Amino acid sequence: MYKALYRKYRPQTFDEMCGQEAVKASLKNQVKTGEISHAYIFQGTRGTGKTSAAKILSRAVNCLHPVDGNPCNECENCKQILKESVLDVVEMDAASNNGVDDIRELKEKVIYPPQSLKYKVYIIDEVHMLSKGAFNALLKILEEPPKHLIFILATTEIQKIPATILSRSQKFNFKRISIEEITENLKKITSLEKKSCDDEVFTLIAKSADGAMRDALSVLDQLLTKNKEHITLKDAMEVLGISSSELLFSLSKALVEKNVSESLFAIDEIYKEGVEFNTLASQILSHFRDLLLVKTLKDPNKIVYTTYLNEFRELAAKVDLEELLIIIDILKNLSVEIKYADNKRVVFEMNAIKICNRVIKDDLALRVKALEEKINSFGDVNFALNSFKDFSKDIVNNNSVKTTNVENQLNKSIVNDMKSDANINDLKDNASIEKSNQSDIIEDNGKVHNEGATITLEKINSDWQKLCQELISRKYNGFGRNIAFGKPMKFQDNILEIAFKEEHEFFYNFCSDSERKNILPDLLKDIYGIDIDVRMKLQKSGIDKLEEIFGKNNIEEI
């Protein structure tokens, strides 16, 4: 029967293990000194050697002739364990034996001494899968363990293990295996199998394995089963289901240069290669990560494993760091979004177009300036509002700036910086005031001039334009010009209600901001000598219009 490579070439001693130098040194030292713990927790990502280390330790502690902390694998005890013909070393899978009854049955067995070995060793894989009751039963064993008992608990999710179990165990962290170590091991095994591969194949497999030796060996196993003496890079890409570096560079170059058509053509070519869009999303994100590192590091060779370093450098010279960060941010969101999308191709293409239409700060500043120039030249407030809607929608959709930033920029562009002599028809109708008409309510110093006069809605309406001009004279330029678009609609019990038309929503939002709530009441008190509470509302088409014509009490809501 064929034996998988990760089983065939499983390390037999600590020295044969790839990586995990700190773990190996500690375990070997414990075996040499005889200071063996009753419980170990091996934690780390998949394929990093946890189970292999547990098997080696089970032989080392029972070996009759250990060699520098390693099992000799020649004595009777080692041979029995290797053949799996001894009952004193037990491997359990907690995923399928996770009930409290399973651990209680185990508890009854562990009290008996080993039959032929020095220690009874229980290796429990995926121990985090145990139920709460099972963990409690296991805790009872760990609290007062027999001298002949050793537990080795392996897990990929240590955070799910209760603190009471952790505190009674020695914890060993298995790190991801480096690309260099995986590559060297793959070369050695390929040579032993009397096959050969392109050097790029080993690097590609090692990068795709994400630090897991078992995953790398599984891919190599699949490649070596091909009826070929030599494995090419193309063979490896077909097995892994990934696109070629040439196509990736073609796509990334088009995205960097904001070339929509070339981007879509490159995506189509990759699609024809049979690459899944989930894989492509992850691959292009890693590709731009490498590009970012080449752009920012003087010596990227240490953490960028590629044979295309010159191509990366050439592409990095064409893009700014800020643009790279924007692209990576969009690709990061794409890698999450595409997992749950029904039509993955549409989602990928949509995000590619979004990248090509990205906006950076320099572009934003130019567009704001162009908008200002158009407003000043045409002098049309409706044009300004429509331009703002298109402008802000475009920018927000491209993930360049937040909506609040756009609004603040617009306040500066349209309102605060609007010239007092701008040719804007609405402002002429609502805010232009002749100085000769001011003297009937406001003196030069802005104090009350008509003491004793009755304050009515008609009085406020007749004074409205002059009140707006007074706000401007008091340096509230933006507020004074924007409030002119509102109209006093009701004055009762010292409460003044000001309404804005639906098309003047921007000016309503500006004036009703909480930071500006006291500007108009303070002015009204100075002018009329009484406290007036100001309330603003936005008129919507329909019911508000009917209320204005027929009165609120005469309108029945359905």
PDB file of C-alpha atoms in Angstrom, residues 334-549:
ATOM      1  CA  LEU A 334     -12.185  41.854  -1.514  1.00  0.00           C
ATOM      2  CA  SER A 335     -10.622  38.701  -0.035  1.00  0.00           C
ATOM      3  CA  VAL A 336     -13.331  38.698   2.657  1.00  0.00           C
ATOM      4  CA  GLU A 337     -16.237  39.759   0.440  1.00  0.00           C
ATOM      5  CA  ILE A 338     -15.576  37.232  -2.327  1.00  0.00           C
ATOM      6  CA  LYS A 339     -15.847  34.237   0.023  1.00  0.00           C
ATOM      7  CA  TYR A 340     -19.594  34.788   0.386  1.00  0.00           C
ATOM      8  CA  ALA A 341     -20.382  36.150  -3.098  1.00  0.00           C
ATOM      9  CA  ASP A 342     -22.629  34.210  -5.481  1.00  0.00           C
ATOM     10  CA  ASN A 343     -21.002  35.653  -8.610  1.00  0.00           C
ATOM     11  CA  LYS A 344     -17.358  35.864  -7.641  1.00  0.00           C
ATOM     12  CA  ARG A 345     -16.173  37.071 -11.033  1.00  0.00           C
ATOM     13  CA  VAL A 346     -18.446  40.136 -10.929  1.00  0.00           C
ATOM     14  CA  VAL A 347     -17.243  41.003  -7.427  1.00  0.00           C
ATOM     15  CA  PHE A 348     -13.597  40.655  -8.463  1.00  0.00           C
ATOM     16  CA  GLU A 349     -14.041  42.759 -11.608  1.00  0.00           C
ATOM     17  CA  MET A 350     -15.983  45.415  -9.704  1.00  0.00           C
ATOM     18  CA  ASN A 351     -13.156  45.794  -7.205  1.00  0.00           C
ATOM     19  CA  ALA A 352     -10.578  45.886 -10.007  1.00  0.00           C
ATOM     20  CA  ILE A 353     -12.457  48.824 -11.548  1.00  0.00           C
ATOM     21  CA  LYS A 354     -12.626  50.452  -8.113  1.00  0.00           C
ATOM     22  CA  ILE A 355      -8.833  50.165  -7.826  1.00  0.00           C
ATOM     23  CA  CYS A 356      -8.364  51.671 -11.291  1.00  0.00           C
ATOM     24  CA  ASN A 357     -10.603  54.609 -10.345  1.00  0.00           C
ATOM     25  CA  ARG A 358      -8.984  55.207  -6.960  1.00  0.00           C
ATOM     26  CA  VAL A 359      -8.516  58.801  -5.789  1.00  0.00           C
ATOM     27  CA  ILE A 360      -5.584  59.974  -3.686  1.00  0.00           C
ATOM     28  CA  LYS A 361      -5.108  63.218  -1.779  1.00  0.00           C
ATOM     29  CA  ASP A 362      -3.448  65.081  -4.663  1.00  0.00           C
ATOM     30  CA  ASP A 363      -6.309  64.157  -6.981  1.00  0.00           C
ATOM     31  CA  LEU A 364      -8.790  65.222  -4.311  1.00  0.00           C
ATOM     32  CA  ALA A 365      -7.174  68.630  -3.896  1.00  0.00           C
ATOM     33  CA  LEU A 366      -7.202  69.208  -7.663  1.00  0.00           C
ATOM     34  CA  ARG A 367     -10.854  68.254  -7.920  1.00  0.00           C
ATOM     35  CA  VAL A 368     -11.857  70.498  -5.004  1.00  0.00           C
ATOM     36  CA  LYS A 369     -10.014  73.394  -6.644  1.00  0.00           C
ATOM     37  CA  ALA A 370     -11.719  72.701  -9.976  1.00  0.00           C
ATOM     38  CA  LEU A 371     -15.085  72.612  -8.221  1.00  0.00           C
ATOM     39  CA  GLU A 372     -14.412  75.971  -6.574  1.00  0.00           C
ATOM     40  CA  GLU A 373     -13.487  77.517  -9.898  1.00  0.00           C
ATOM     41  CA  LYS A 374     -16.665  76.240 -11.521  1.00  0.00           C
ATOM     42  CA  ILE A 375     -18.822  77.554  -8.679  1.00  0.00           C
ATOM     43  CA  ASN A 376     -17.212  80.981  -8.810  1.00  0.00           C
ATOM     44  CA  SER A 377     -17.494  81.148 -12.597  1.00  0.00           C
ATOM     45  CA  PHE A 378     -21.110  79.950 -12.925  1.00  0.00           C
ATOM     46  CA  GLY A 379     -22.402  81.339  -9.629  1.00  0.00           C
ATOM     47  CA  ASP A 380     -25.199  78.787  -9.466  1.00  0.00           C
ATOM     48  CA  VAL A 381     -25.983  77.241  -6.089  1.00  0.00           C
ATOM     49  CA  ASN A 382     -28.030  74.411  -7.621  1.00  0.00           C
ATOM     50  CA  PHE A 383     -25.060  73.593  -9.831  1.00  0.00           C
ATOM     51  CA  ALA A 384     -22.824  73.586  -6.723  1.00  0.00           C
ATOM     52  CA  LEU A 385     -25.114  71.194  -4.881  1.00  0.00           C
ATOM     53  CA  ASN A 386     -25.406  68.816  -7.833  1.00  0.00           C
ATOM     54  CA  SER A 387     -21.646  68.922  -8.357  1.00  0.00           C
ATOM     55  CA  PHE A 388     -21.132  68.120  -4.697  1.00  0.00           C
ATOM     56  CA  LYS A 389     -23.446  65.116  -4.846  1.00  0.00           C
ATOM     57  CA  ASP A 390     -21.567  63.604  -7.790  1.00  0.00           C
ATOM     58  CA  PHE A 391     -18.212  64.624  -6.364  1.00  0.00           C
ATOM     59  CA  SER A 392     -18.718  63.183  -2.872  1.00  0.00           C
ATOM     60  CA  LYS A 393     -20.383  60.004  -4.156  1.00  0.00           C
ATOM     61  CA  ASP A 394     -17.466  59.327  -6.487  1.00  0.00           C
ATOM     62  CA  ILE A 395     -14.862  59.914  -3.787  1.00  0.00           C
ATOM     63  CA  VAL A 396     -16.599  57.863  -1.081  1.00  0.00           C
ATOM     64  CA  ASN A 397     -17.198  54.967  -3.500  1.00  0.00           C
ATOM     65  CA  ASN A 398     -13.463  54.918  -4.188  1.00  0.00           C
ATOM     66  CA  ASN A 399     -12.664  54.581  -0.459  1.00  0.00           C
ATOM     67  CA  SER A 400     -10.419  57.636  -0.587  1.00  0.00           C
ATOM     68  CA  VAL A 401     -11.940  59.841   2.106  1.00  0.00           C
ATOM     69  CA  LYS A 402     -14.740  59.674   4.628  1.00  0.00           C
ATOM     70  CA  THR A 403     -18.045  61.468   3.987  1.00  0.00           C
ATOM     71  CA  THR A 404     -17.421  63.891   6.853  1.00  0.00           C
ATOM     72  CA  ASN A 405     -14.155  64.940   5.260  1.00  0.00           C
ATOM     73  CA  VAL A 406     -15.926  65.625   1.990  1.00  0.00           C
ATOM     74  CA  GLU A 407     -18.568  67.723   3.772  1.00  0.00           C
ATOM     75  CA  ASN A 408     -15.929  69.702   5.623  1.00  0.00           C
ATOM     76  CA  GLN A 409     -14.086  70.285   2.369  1.00  0.00           C
ATOM     77  CA  LEU A 410     -17.303  71.422   0.740  1.00  0.00           C
ATOM     78  CA  ASN A 411     -18.008  73.823   3.607  1.00  0.00           C
ATOM     79  CA  LYS A 412     -14.673  75.453   2.868  1.00  0.00           C
ATOM     80  CA  SER A 413     -15.151  75.314  -0.891  1.00  0.00           C
ATOM     81  CA  ILE A 414     -18.756  76.431  -1.308  1.00  0.00           C
ATOM     82  CA  VAL A 415     -19.840  78.221   1.840  1.00  0.00           C
ATOM     83  CA  ASN A 416     -17.033  79.679   3.925  1.00  0.00           C
ATOM     84  CA  ASP A 417     -14.938  80.735   0.941  1.00  0.00           C
ATOM     85  CA  MET A 418     -17.861  81.946  -1.168  1.00  0.00           C
ATOM     86  CA  LYS A 419     -17.180  85.509  -2.267  1.00  0.00           C
ATOM     87  CA  SER A 420     -19.663  88.127  -1.072  1.00  0.00           C
ATOM     88  CA  ASP A 421     -19.898  89.508  -4.615  1.00  0.00           C
ATOM     89  CA  ALA A 422     -20.494  86.061  -6.221  1.00  0.00           C
ATOM     90  CA  ASN A 423     -23.156  86.151  -8.879  1.00  0.00           C
ATOM     91  CA  ILE A 424     -25.604  83.719  -7.194  1.00  0.00           C
ATOM     92  CA  ASN A 425     -29.245  84.429  -7.878  1.00  0.00           C
ATOM     93  CA  ASP A 426     -30.641  82.883  -4.689  1.00  0.00           C
ATOM     94  CA  LEU A 427     -28.255  84.850  -2.531  1.00  0.00           C
ATOM     95  CA  LYS A 428     -29.163  88.046  -4.338  1.00  0.00           C
ATOM     96  CA  ASP A 429     -32.845  87.404  -3.689  1.00  0.00           C
ATOM     97  CA  ASN A 430     -32.420  86.340  -0.066  1.00  0.00           C
ATOM     98  CA  ALA A 431     -29.270  87.916   1.345  1.00  0.00           C
ATOM     99  CA  SER A 432     -28.506  91.143  -0.526  1.00  0.00           C
ATOM    100  CA  ILE A 433     -29.318  94.114   1.733  1.00  0.00           C
ATOM    101  CA  GLU A 434     -29.024  97.812   1.162  1.00  0.00           C
ATOM    102  CA  LYS A 435     -27.219  99.571   3.979  1.00  0.00           C
ATOM    103  CA  SER A 436     -29.847 102.308   3.886  1.00  0.00           C
ATOM    104  CA  ASN A 437     -32.488  99.788   5.012  1.00  0.00           C
ATOM    105  CA  GLN A 438     -30.574  98.627   8.107  1.00  0.00           C
ATOM    106  CA  SER A 439     -31.010 101.647  10.325  1.00  0.00           C
ATOM    107  CA  ASP A 440     -34.638 100.986  11.233  1.00  0.00           C
ATOM    108  CA  ILE A 441     -33.751  98.100  13.564  1.00  0.00           C
ATOM    109  CA  ILE A 442     -29.964  97.968  13.984  1.00  0.00           C
ATOM    110  CA  GLU A 443     -27.552 100.726  14.905  1.00  0.00           C
ATOM    111  CA  ASP A 444     -23.927 100.668  13.820  1.00  0.00           C
ATOM    112  CA  ASN A 445     -22.921  98.930  17.034  1.00  0.00           C
ATOM    113  CA  GLY A 446     -25.554  96.211  16.599  1.00  0.00           C
ATOM    114  CA  LYS A 447     -27.604  97.100  19.694  1.00  0.00           C
ATOM    115  CA  VAL A 448     -31.409  97.249  20.076  1.00  0.00           C
ATOM    116  CA  HIS A 449     -32.944 100.282  18.394  1.00  0.00           C
ATOM    117  CA  ASN A 450     -36.683  99.621  18.740  1.00  0.00           C
ATOM    118  CA  GLU A 451     -37.263  98.996  22.442  1.00  0.00           C
ATOM    119  CA  GLY A 452     -40.890  98.415  23.338  1.00  0.00           C
ATOM    120  CA  ALA A 453     -41.854  97.174  19.888  1.00  0.00           C
ATOM    121  CA  THR A 454     -44.021  94.029  19.779  1.00  0.00           C
ATOM    122  CA  ILE A 455     -42.150  91.041  18.391  1.00  0.00           C
ATOM    123  CA  THR A 456     -44.254  89.112  15.878  1.00  0.00           C
ATOM    124  CA  LEU A 457     -43.612  86.686  13.048  1.00  0.00           C
ATOM    125  CA  GLU A 458     -44.305  89.491  10.571  1.00  0.00           C
ATOM    126  CA  LYS A 459     -41.766  91.694  12.320  1.00  0.00           C
ATOM    127  CA  ILE A 460     -39.091  88.983  12.200  1.00  0.00           C
ATOM    128  CA  ASN A 461     -39.837  88.291   8.541  1.00  0.00           C
ATOM    129  CA  SER A 462     -39.523  91.971   7.661  1.00  0.00           C
ATOM    130  CA  ASP A 463     -36.196  92.129   9.508  1.00  0.00           C
ATOM    131  CA  TRP A 464     -34.966  88.722   8.263  1.00  0.00           C
ATOM    132  CA  GLN A 465     -32.551  89.848   5.549  1.00  0.00           C
ATOM    133  CA  LYS A 466     -31.064  92.492   7.823  1.00  0.00           C
ATOM    134  CA  LEU A 467     -30.591  89.896  10.576  1.00  0.00           C
ATOM    135  CA  CYS A 468     -28.707  87.696   8.142  1.00  0.00           C
ATOM    136  CA  GLN A 469     -26.511  90.613   7.126  1.00  0.00           C
ATOM    137  CA  GLU A 470     -25.830  91.392  10.784  1.00  0.00           C
ATOM    138  CA  LEU A 471     -24.564  87.820  11.277  1.00  0.00           C
ATOM    139  CA  ILE A 472     -22.154  88.336   8.371  1.00  0.00           C
ATOM    140  CA  SER A 473     -20.968  91.646   9.862  1.00  0.00           C
ATOM    141  CA  ARG A 474     -20.270  89.761  13.120  1.00  0.00           C
ATOM    142  CA  LYS A 475     -17.924  87.415  11.228  1.00  0.00           C
ATOM    143  CA  TYR A 476     -20.409  84.525  11.011  1.00  0.00           C
ATOM    144  CA  ASN A 477     -20.052  84.613   7.227  1.00  0.00           C
ATOM    145  CA  GLY A 478     -20.967  81.020   6.397  1.00  0.00           C
ATOM    146  CA  PHE A 479     -23.838  80.866   8.877  1.00  0.00           C
ATOM    147  CA  GLY A 480     -25.229  84.236   7.801  1.00  0.00           C
ATOM    148  CA  ARG A 481     -25.302  83.296   4.140  1.00  0.00           C
ATOM    149  CA  ASN A 482     -26.711  79.807   4.739  1.00  0.00           C
ATOM    150  CA  ILE A 483     -29.458  80.865   7.184  1.00  0.00           C
ATOM    151  CA  ALA A 484     -30.688  83.271   4.481  1.00  0.00           C
ATOM    152  CA  PHE A 485     -32.010  80.219   2.622  1.00  0.00           C
ATOM    153  CA  GLY A 486     -34.345  79.503   5.541  1.00  0.00           C
ATOM    154  CA  LYS A 487     -37.655  81.274   6.208  1.00  0.00           C
ATOM    155  CA  PRO A 488     -39.243  82.090   9.579  1.00  0.00           C
ATOM    156  CA  MET A 489     -42.507  80.118   9.519  1.00  0.00           C
ATOM    157  CA  LYS A 490     -43.849  80.324  13.072  1.00  0.00           C
ATOM    158  CA  PHE A 491     -43.281  82.418  16.218  1.00  0.00           C
ATOM    159  CA  GLN A 492     -45.148  81.476  19.373  1.00  0.00           C
ATOM    160  CA  ASP A 493     -44.235  81.429  23.073  1.00  0.00           C
ATOM    161  CA  ASN A 494     -40.820  82.872  22.198  1.00  0.00           C
ATOM    162  CA  ILE A 495     -40.102  79.896  19.927  1.00  0.00           C
ATOM    163  CA  LEU A 496     -39.076  80.737  16.368  1.00  0.00           C
ATOM    164  CA  GLU A 497     -39.436  78.001  13.765  1.00  0.00           C
ATOM    165  CA  ILE A 498     -37.313  78.327  10.609  1.00  0.00           C
ATOM    166  CA  ALA A 499     -37.999  76.109   7.591  1.00  0.00           C
ATOM    167  CA  PHE A 500     -35.705  75.177   4.717  1.00  0.00           C
ATOM    168  CA  LYS A 501     -36.897  73.902   1.355  1.00  0.00           C
ATOM    169  CA  GLU A 502     -36.045  70.327   0.429  1.00  0.00           C
ATOM    170  CA  GLU A 503     -33.548  71.426  -2.213  1.00  0.00           C
ATOM    171  CA  HIS A 504     -31.694  73.453   0.439  1.00  0.00           C
ATOM    172  CA  GLU A 505     -30.962  70.428   2.651  1.00  0.00           C
ATOM    173  CA  PHE A 506     -27.250  71.181   2.684  1.00  0.00           C
ATOM    174  CA  PHE A 507     -27.815  74.657   4.157  1.00  0.00           C
ATOM    175  CA  TYR A 508     -30.242  73.188   6.699  1.00  0.00           C
ATOM    176  CA  ASN A 509     -27.642  70.631   7.814  1.00  0.00           C
ATOM    177  CA  PHE A 510     -25.015  73.345   8.118  1.00  0.00           C
ATOM    178  CA  CYS A 511     -27.183  75.722  10.203  1.00  0.00           C
ATOM    179  CA  SER A 512     -28.742  73.034  12.429  1.00  0.00           C
ATOM    180  CA  ASP A 513     -25.373  71.643  13.498  1.00  0.00           C
ATOM    181  CA  SER A 514     -25.131  71.544  17.301  1.00  0.00           C
ATOM    182  CA  GLU A 515     -21.931  73.600  17.245  1.00  0.00           C
ATOM    183  CA  ARG A 516     -23.862  76.550  15.768  1.00  0.00           C
ATOM    184  CA  LYS A 517     -27.086  76.315  17.811  1.00  0.00           C
ATOM    185  CA  ASN A 518     -26.456  79.490  19.866  1.00  0.00           C
ATOM    186  CA  ILE A 519     -25.434  81.868  17.055  1.00  0.00           C
ATOM    187  CA  LEU A 520     -28.919  83.009  15.993  1.00  0.00           C
ATOM    188  CA  PRO A 521     -30.511  83.051  19.508  1.00  0.00           C
ATOM    189  CA  ASP A 522     -27.660  85.277  20.760  1.00  0.00           C
ATOM    190  CA  LEU A 523     -28.228  87.722  17.893  1.00  0.00           C
ATOM    191  CA  LEU A 524     -32.008  87.794  18.421  1.00  0.00           C
ATOM    192  CA  LYS A 525     -31.520  88.590  22.098  1.00  0.00           C
ATOM    193  CA  ASP A 526     -29.164  91.442  21.203  1.00  0.00           C
ATOM    194  CA  ILE A 527     -31.638  92.834  18.633  1.00  0.00           C
ATOM    195  CA  TYR A 528     -35.009  92.287  20.352  1.00  0.00           C
ATOM    196  CA  GLY A 529     -33.962  92.133  24.007  1.00  0.00           C
ATOM    197  CA  ILE A 530     -35.706  88.795  24.744  1.00  0.00           C
ATOM    198  CA  ASP A 531     -34.675  85.147  24.804  1.00  0.00           C
ATOM    199  CA  ILE A 532     -35.899  83.375  21.677  1.00  0.00           C
ATOM    200  CA  ASP A 533     -35.521  79.638  21.166  1.00  0.00           C
ATOM    201  CA  VAL A 534     -34.733  78.779  17.542  1.00  0.00           C
ATOM    202  CA  ARG A 535     -35.859  75.529  15.939  1.00  0.00           C
ATOM    203  CA  MET A 536     -35.113  74.508  12.371  1.00  0.00           C
ATOM    204  CA  LYS A 537     -36.816  71.986  10.118  1.00  0.00           C
ATOM    205  CA  LEU A 538     -36.469  70.708   6.577  1.00  0.00           C
ATOM    206  CA  GLN A 539     -39.617  70.861   4.455  1.00  0.00           C
ATOM    207  CA  LYS A 540     -40.327  67.742   2.487  1.00  0.00           C
ATOM    208  CA  SER A 541     -42.557  67.641  -0.547  1.00  0.00           C
ATOM    209  CA  GLY A 542     -46.100  66.446   0.166  1.00  0.00           C
ATOM    210  CA  ILE A 543     -47.421  66.670   3.711  1.00  0.00           C
ATOM    211  CA  ASP A 544     -45.353  69.727   4.720  1.00  0.00           C
ATOM    212  CA  LYS A 545     -46.658  71.601   1.677  1.00  0.00           C
ATOM    213  CA  LEU A 546     -50.258  70.740   2.541  1.00  0.00           C
ATOM    214  CA  GLU A 547     -49.748  71.821   6.141  1.00  0.00           C
ATOM    215  CA  GLU A 548     -48.381  75.155   4.936  1.00  0.00           C
ATOM    216  CA  ILE A 549     -51.455  75.746   2.739  1.00  0.00           C
TER     217      ILE A 549
END
